[in-house]
Amino acid sequence: MSKVGKNYQDAVKAFDQNALYEPAEALSIVKKVAKAKFDETVELAIKLGIDTRHADQQIRGAVVLPNGTGKTRTVLVFAKGEKAKEAEAAGADFVGAEDMIAKIEQGWFDFEVVVATPDMMGMVGKLGRVLGPKGLMPNPKTGTVTVDVTKAIKEIKAGKIEYRADKAGIIHARIGKVSFTEEQLMENYKTLAEVLYKAKPAAAKGQFVRSATVSSTMGPGVRINPIKAL
């Protein structure tokens, strides 16, 4: 059994792990107990009362956080001609077509987000078996299949995140860094919470939010009152 570090033990003692907190109070605790020597990421895990086996209860999308995530993401764009030039001008880290596909087939993955123009999807679709499992496949629902590559790139660079409920109905999302102010973290949290509230499927029965927890990369989870989560 692995040993738990002293910082983690101290963090656990700093608050009541069985209590259910208001979102703002939970985020405040996460900031106070974060003791790592690097700027930890603040993450939200929220379990929804949905059955993702049914198509009408799947939740997936993207949202631009007002204060970003604290990290600039590397963007690869599949485009040709004028759209390729547009992507380069907008700040894409990598732009290409067949050449990029060949690199990926050879094991290259030095990128975090993939954007593609619609006309490129027939070609990009061949990479589904390698991009899909990594969550990198472009998708119209998240705005990564689009003719407006400039808008897509700028939103991603500004702090756009994708969210998707897993098989257990849980959504995991980065909402900032511990170096953010409590106000910045709360603004990001509220933005995501509002989007999830609006995304509630009509077929979902009972309480929509079953549980919610916020934590830093190396810190313990702080539970949020599910009634107040969204």
mmCIF file of C-alpha atoms in Angstrom:
data_model
loop_
_atom_site.group_PDB
_atom_site.id
_atom_site.type_symbol
_atom_site.label_atom_id
_atom_site.label_comp_id
_atom_site.label_asym_id
_atom_site.label_seq_id
_atom_site.Cartn_x
_atom_site.Cartn_y
_atom_site.Cartn_z
ATOM 1 C CA MET A 1 0.000 0.000 0.000
ATOM 2 C CA SER A 2 1.503 3.346 -1.031
ATOM 3 C CA LYS A 3 2.235 5.948 1.612
ATOM 4 C CA VAL A 4 0.292 9.193 1.681
ATOM 5 C CA GLY A 5 2.493 12.304 1.753
ATOM 6 C CA LYS A 6 2.580 14.668 4.725
ATOM 7 C CA ASN A 7 1.136 17.554 2.708
ATOM 8 C CA TYR A 8 -1.842 15.416 1.743
ATOM 9 C CA GLN A 9 -2.344 14.277 5.355
ATOM 10 C CA ASP A 10 -2.283 17.901 6.531
ATOM 11 C CA ALA A 11 -4.722 18.900 3.791
ATOM 12 C CA VAL A 12 -7.197 16.201 4.813
ATOM 13 C CA LYS A 13 -7.113 17.429 8.418
ATOM 14 C CA ALA A 14 -7.787 21.020 7.367
ATOM 15 C CA PHE A 15 -11.477 20.495 6.586
ATOM 16 C CA ASP A 16 -14.386 18.128 7.204
ATOM 17 C CA GLN A 17 -14.286 15.528 4.426
ATOM 18 C CA ASN A 18 -17.843 14.422 5.182
ATOM 19 C CA ALA A 19 -19.332 17.897 4.925
ATOM 20 C CA LEU A 20 -21.108 19.266 1.849
ATOM 21 C CA TYR A 21 -19.944 22.769 0.988
ATOM 22 C CA GLU A 22 -21.223 25.641 -1.119
ATOM 23 C CA PRO A 23 -19.229 25.840 -4.397
ATOM 24 C CA ALA A 24 -17.410 29.051 -3.408
ATOM 25 C CA GLU A 25 -16.433 27.648 -0.014
ATOM 26 C CA ALA A 26 -15.230 24.378 -1.563
ATOM 27 C CA LEU A 27 -13.024 26.254 -4.044
ATOM 28 C CA SER A 28 -11.624 28.363 -1.217
ATOM 29 C CA ILE A 29 -10.673 25.204 0.691
ATOM 30 C CA VAL A 30 -9.023 23.696 -2.407
ATOM 31 C CA LYS A 31 -6.827 26.803 -2.739
ATOM 32 C CA LYS A 32 -5.894 26.843 0.957
ATOM 33 C CA VAL A 33 -4.872 23.176 1.182
ATOM 34 C CA ALA A 34 -2.887 23.049 -2.081
ATOM 35 C CA LYS A 35 0.755 22.703 -1.006
ATOM 36 C CA ALA A 36 2.555 21.342 -4.086
ATOM 37 C CA LYS A 37 5.627 23.197 -5.365
ATOM 38 C CA PHE A 38 3.977 23.732 -8.752
ATOM 39 C CA ASP A 39 0.805 25.560 -9.802
ATOM 40 C CA GLU A 40 -1.751 22.778 -9.417
ATOM 41 C CA THR A 41 -4.754 22.442 -11.697
ATOM 42 C CA VAL A 42 -8.197 22.777 -10.121
ATOM 43 C CA GLU A 43 -10.565 20.085 -11.342
ATOM 44 C CA LEU A 44 -14.293 19.487 -11.042
ATOM 45 C CA ALA A 45 -15.850 16.008 -11.075
ATOM 46 C CA ILE A 46 -19.633 15.967 -11.217
ATOM 47 C CA LYS A 47 -21.815 12.860 -11.376
ATOM 48 C CA LEU A 48 -25.105 13.391 -13.177
ATOM 49 C CA GLY A 49 -28.311 11.390 -12.990
ATOM 50 C CA ILE A 50 -28.199 10.275 -16.597
ATOM 51 C CA ASP A 51 -27.997 6.941 -18.378
ATOM 52 C CA THR A 52 -25.410 7.410 -21.126
ATOM 53 C CA ARG A 53 -26.451 4.123 -22.743
ATOM 54 C CA HIS A 54 -29.306 6.124 -24.248
ATOM 55 C CA ALA A 55 -28.477 8.582 -27.029
ATOM 56 C CA ASP A 56 -30.902 11.169 -25.675
ATOM 57 C CA GLN A 57 -29.096 11.268 -22.315
ATOM 58 C CA GLN A 58 -25.543 11.776 -23.529
ATOM 59 C CA ILE A 59 -24.012 15.115 -22.619
ATOM 60 C CA ARG A 60 -21.116 16.512 -24.601
ATOM 61 C CA GLY A 61 -20.010 19.965 -25.620
ATOM 62 C CA ALA A 62 -17.517 22.774 -25.118
ATOM 63 C CA VAL A 63 -17.421 26.090 -23.292
ATOM 64 C CA VAL A 64 -15.017 29.014 -23.130
ATOM 65 C CA LEU A 65 -14.087 29.723 -19.511
ATOM 66 C CA PRO A 66 -13.996 33.506 -18.834
ATOM 67 C CA ASN A 67 -10.632 33.287 -17.063
ATOM 68 C CA GLY A 68 -9.125 30.493 -19.136
ATOM 69 C CA THR A 69 -7.565 27.346 -17.709
ATOM 70 C CA GLY A 70 -4.128 28.728 -16.928
ATOM 71 C CA LYS A 71 -2.620 26.715 -19.740
ATOM 72 C CA THR A 72 -2.192 27.390 -23.446
ATOM 73 C CA ARG A 73 -3.090 24.326 -25.468
ATOM 74 C CA THR A 74 -1.270 23.121 -28.590
ATOM 75 C CA VAL A 75 -3.579 23.117 -31.625
ATOM 76 C CA LEU A 76 -3.319 21.059 -34.806
ATOM 77 C CA VAL A 77 -5.501 22.124 -37.730
ATOM 78 C CA PHE A 78 -6.339 19.975 -40.736
ATOM 79 C CA ALA A 79 -6.977 22.380 -43.601
ATOM 80 C CA LYS A 80 -5.884 23.218 -47.138
ATOM 81 C CA GLY A 81 -5.485 26.343 -49.257
ATOM 82 C CA GLU A 82 -6.843 29.590 -47.866
ATOM 83 C CA LYS A 83 -8.166 27.887 -44.728
ATOM 84 C CA ALA A 84 -4.667 26.595 -43.972
ATOM 85 C CA LYS A 85 -3.280 30.129 -44.296
ATOM 86 C CA GLU A 86 -6.117 31.401 -42.094
ATOM 87 C CA ALA A 87 -5.288 28.812 -39.428
ATOM 88 C CA GLU A 88 -1.612 29.793 -39.431
ATOM 89 C CA ALA A 89 -2.515 33.473 -39.099
ATOM 90 C CA ALA A 90 -4.862 32.677 -36.188
ATOM 91 C CA GLY A 91 -2.064 31.049 -34.197
ATOM 92 C CA ALA A 92 -2.418 27.321 -34.877
ATOM 93 C CA ASP A 93 0.692 25.438 -33.774
ATOM 94 C CA PHE A 94 0.529 22.928 -36.614
ATOM 95 C CA VAL A 95 -1.349 23.087 -39.918
ATOM 96 C CA GLY A 96 -1.448 20.502 -42.673
ATOM 97 C CA ALA A 97 -3.270 17.700 -44.446
ATOM 98 C CA GLU A 98 -1.767 14.467 -45.783
ATOM 99 C CA ASP A 99 1.606 15.344 -44.262
ATOM 100 C CA MET A 100 0.135 15.592 -40.747
ATOM 101 C CA ILE A 101 -1.848 12.390 -41.182
ATOM 102 C CA ALA A 102 1.339 10.558 -42.135
ATOM 103 C CA LYS A 103 3.124 11.905 -39.040
ATOM 104 C CA ILE A 104 0.298 10.794 -36.743
ATOM 105 C CA GLU A 105 0.261 7.335 -38.328
ATOM 106 C CA GLN A 106 3.949 7.142 -37.440
ATOM 107 C CA GLY A 107 3.210 7.916 -33.783
ATOM 108 C CA TRP A 108 3.436 11.721 -33.558
ATOM 109 C CA PHE A 109 1.146 13.305 -30.943
ATOM 110 C CA ASP A 110 2.704 16.646 -29.991
ATOM 111 C CA PHE A 111 -0.686 18.389 -29.887
ATOM 112 C CA GLU A 112 -3.606 18.655 -27.472
ATOM 113 C CA VAL A 113 -6.552 19.735 -29.643
ATOM 114 C CA VAL A 114 -7.427 18.932 -33.256
ATOM 115 C CA VAL A 115 -9.491 21.217 -35.475
ATOM 116 C CA ALA A 116 -10.562 20.328 -39.012
ATOM 117 C CA THR A 117 -12.509 21.978 -41.811
ATOM 118 C CA PRO A 118 -15.517 19.892 -42.939
ATOM 119 C CA ASP A 119 -13.934 19.013 -46.285
ATOM 120 C CA MET A 120 -11.011 17.368 -44.464
ATOM 121 C CA MET A 121 -13.100 15.003 -42.347
ATOM 122 C CA GLY A 122 -13.145 12.222 -44.941
ATOM 123 C CA MET A 123 -9.391 12.121 -44.675
ATOM 124 C CA VAL A 124 -9.192 12.728 -40.904
ATOM 125 C CA GLY A 125 -11.792 10.006 -40.310
ATOM 126 C CA LYS A 126 -9.135 7.441 -41.177
ATOM 127 C CA LEU A 127 -7.369 8.421 -37.951
ATOM 128 C CA GLY A 128 -10.412 7.679 -35.806
ATOM 129 C CA ARG A 129 -8.870 4.539 -34.340
ATOM 130 C CA VAL A 130 -5.881 6.465 -32.972
ATOM 131 C CA LEU A 131 -7.412 9.890 -32.262
ATOM 132 C CA GLY A 132 -10.698 8.598 -30.824
ATOM 133 C CA PRO A 133 -9.320 6.772 -27.757
ATOM 134 C CA LYS A 134 -7.248 9.865 -26.897
ATOM 135 C CA GLY A 135 -10.282 12.151 -27.123
ATOM 136 C CA LEU A 136 -8.689 14.062 -29.997
ATOM 137 C CA MET A 137 -11.133 13.377 -32.814
ATOM 138 C CA PRO A 138 -12.654 16.617 -34.193
ATOM 139 C CA ASN A 139 -16.390 16.893 -33.592
ATOM 140 C CA PRO A 140 -19.015 19.455 -34.689
ATOM 141 C CA LYS A 141 -20.586 19.325 -31.195
ATOM 142 C CA THR A 142 -17.425 20.757 -29.656
ATOM 143 C CA GLY A 143 -16.807 23.255 -32.433
ATOM 144 C CA THR A 144 -13.688 21.516 -33.698
ATOM 145 C CA VAL A 145 -15.164 20.705 -37.129
ATOM 146 C CA THR A 146 -15.774 24.125 -38.625
ATOM 147 C CA VAL A 147 -15.114 26.444 -41.543
ATOM 148 C CA ASP A 148 -14.420 29.259 -39.068
ATOM 149 C CA VAL A 149 -10.971 28.041 -38.046
ATOM 150 C CA THR A 150 -9.971 31.477 -36.748
ATOM 151 C CA LYS A 151 -12.773 31.494 -34.179
ATOM 152 C CA ALA A 152 -12.084 27.883 -33.161
ATOM 153 C CA ILE A 153 -8.373 28.481 -32.610
ATOM 154 C CA LYS A 154 -8.841 31.725 -30.689
ATOM 155 C CA GLU A 155 -11.445 30.167 -28.385
ATOM 156 C CA ILE A 156 -9.211 27.179 -27.651
ATOM 157 C CA LYS A 157 -6.249 29.438 -26.924
ATOM 158 C CA ALA A 158 -8.464 31.632 -24.731
ATOM 159 C CA GLY A 159 -9.513 28.745 -22.491
ATOM 160 C CA LYS A 160 -12.128 26.664 -24.251
ATOM 161 C CA ILE A 161 -12.618 23.259 -22.651
ATOM 162 C CA GLU A 162 -14.527 20.224 -23.803
ATOM 163 C CA TYR A 163 -16.745 18.228 -21.467
ATOM 164 C CA ARG A 164 -18.284 14.808 -21.879
ATOM 165 C CA ALA A 165 -20.088 12.481 -19.517
ATOM 166 C CA ASP A 166 -18.331 9.125 -19.243
ATOM 167 C CA LYS A 167 -20.102 5.770 -19.001
ATOM 168 C CA ALA A 168 -20.846 6.383 -15.315
ATOM 169 C CA GLY A 169 -22.388 9.785 -16.063
ATOM 170 C CA ILE A 170 -19.418 11.682 -14.600
ATOM 171 C CA ILE A 171 -17.987 14.823 -16.163
ATOM 172 C CA HIS A 172 -14.381 15.741 -15.393
ATOM 173 C CA ALA A 173 -13.257 19.272 -16.227
ATOM 174 C CA ARG A 174 -10.333 21.591 -15.536
ATOM 175 C CA ILE A 175 -11.565 24.961 -14.284
ATOM 176 C CA GLY A 176 -8.306 26.781 -13.551
ATOM 177 C CA LYS A 177 -5.183 26.822 -11.387
ATOM 178 C CA VAL A 178 -4.701 27.264 -7.642
ATOM 179 C CA SER A 179 -2.920 30.543 -8.450
ATOM 180 C CA PHE A 180 -6.251 31.926 -9.690
ATOM 181 C CA THR A 181 -8.191 34.116 -7.284
ATOM 182 C CA GLU A 182 -11.275 32.616 -5.659
ATOM 183 C CA GLU A 183 -13.366 34.975 -7.786
ATOM 184 C CA GLN A 184 -11.739 33.754 -11.024
ATOM 185 C CA LEU A 185 -12.262 30.122 -10.102
ATOM 186 C CA MET A 186 -15.878 30.793 -9.157
ATOM 187 C CA GLU A 187 -16.544 32.609 -12.447
ATOM 188 C CA ASN A 188 -15.167 29.635 -14.371
ATOM 189 C CA TYR A 189 -17.149 27.219 -12.206
ATOM 190 C CA LYS A 190 -20.400 29.143 -12.726
ATOM 191 C CA THR A 191 -19.881 29.295 -16.485
ATOM 192 C CA LEU A 192 -19.504 25.525 -16.720
ATOM 193 C CA ALA A 193 -22.318 24.890 -14.226
ATOM 194 C CA GLU A 194 -24.768 27.004 -16.245
ATOM 195 C CA VAL A 195 -23.927 25.125 -19.429
ATOM 196 C CA LEU A 196 -24.436 21.752 -17.738
ATOM 197 C CA TYR A 197 -27.723 22.884 -16.208
ATOM 198 C CA LYS A 198 -29.041 23.882 -19.640
ATOM 199 C CA ALA A 199 -27.841 20.562 -21.078
ATOM 200 C CA LYS A 200 -30.069 18.495 -18.762
ATOM 201 C CA PRO A 201 -31.793 15.890 -20.971
ATOM 202 C CA ALA A 202 -35.584 15.814 -20.873
ATOM 203 C CA ALA A 203 -35.334 12.040 -20.357
ATOM 204 C CA ALA A 204 -33.213 12.370 -17.194
ATOM 205 C CA LYS A 205 -35.213 11.306 -14.140
ATOM 206 C CA GLY A 206 -34.834 12.232 -10.495
ATOM 207 C CA GLN A 207 -32.118 14.446 -9.051
ATOM 208 C CA PHE A 208 -29.891 15.702 -11.862
ATOM 209 C CA VAL A 209 -26.684 16.201 -9.845
ATOM 210 C CA ARG A 210 -25.891 13.159 -7.709
ATOM 211 C CA SER A 211 -22.503 14.334 -6.399
ATOM 212 C CA ALA A 212 -19.837 16.949 -7.107
ATOM 213 C CA THR A 213 -16.245 17.325 -5.974
ATOM 214 C CA VAL A 214 -13.489 19.864 -6.568
ATOM 215 C CA SER A 215 -9.815 19.180 -6.005
ATOM 216 C CA SER A 216 -6.333 20.281 -6.958
ATOM 217 C CA THR A 217 -3.881 17.993 -8.761
ATOM 218 C CA MET A 218 -2.232 16.726 -5.575
ATOM 219 C CA GLY A 219 -4.931 17.575 -3.055
ATOM 220 C CA PRO A 220 -7.948 15.768 -1.589
ATOM 221 C CA GLY A 221 -11.436 16.163 -2.988
ATOM 222 C CA VAL A 222 -13.765 18.681 -1.367
ATOM 223 C CA ARG A 223 -17.429 17.720 -1.658
ATOM 224 C CA ILE A 224 -20.018 20.206 -2.928
ATOM 225 C CA ASN A 225 -23.662 20.086 -1.919
ATOM 226 C CA PRO A 226 -25.246 18.553 -5.043
ATOM 227 C CA ILE A 227 -28.368 20.689 -4.586
ATOM 228 C CA LYS A 228 -26.213 23.814 -4.886
ATOM 229 C CA ALA A 229 -23.799 22.493 -7.509
ATOM 230 C CA LEU A 230 -25.580 23.863 -10.606
#
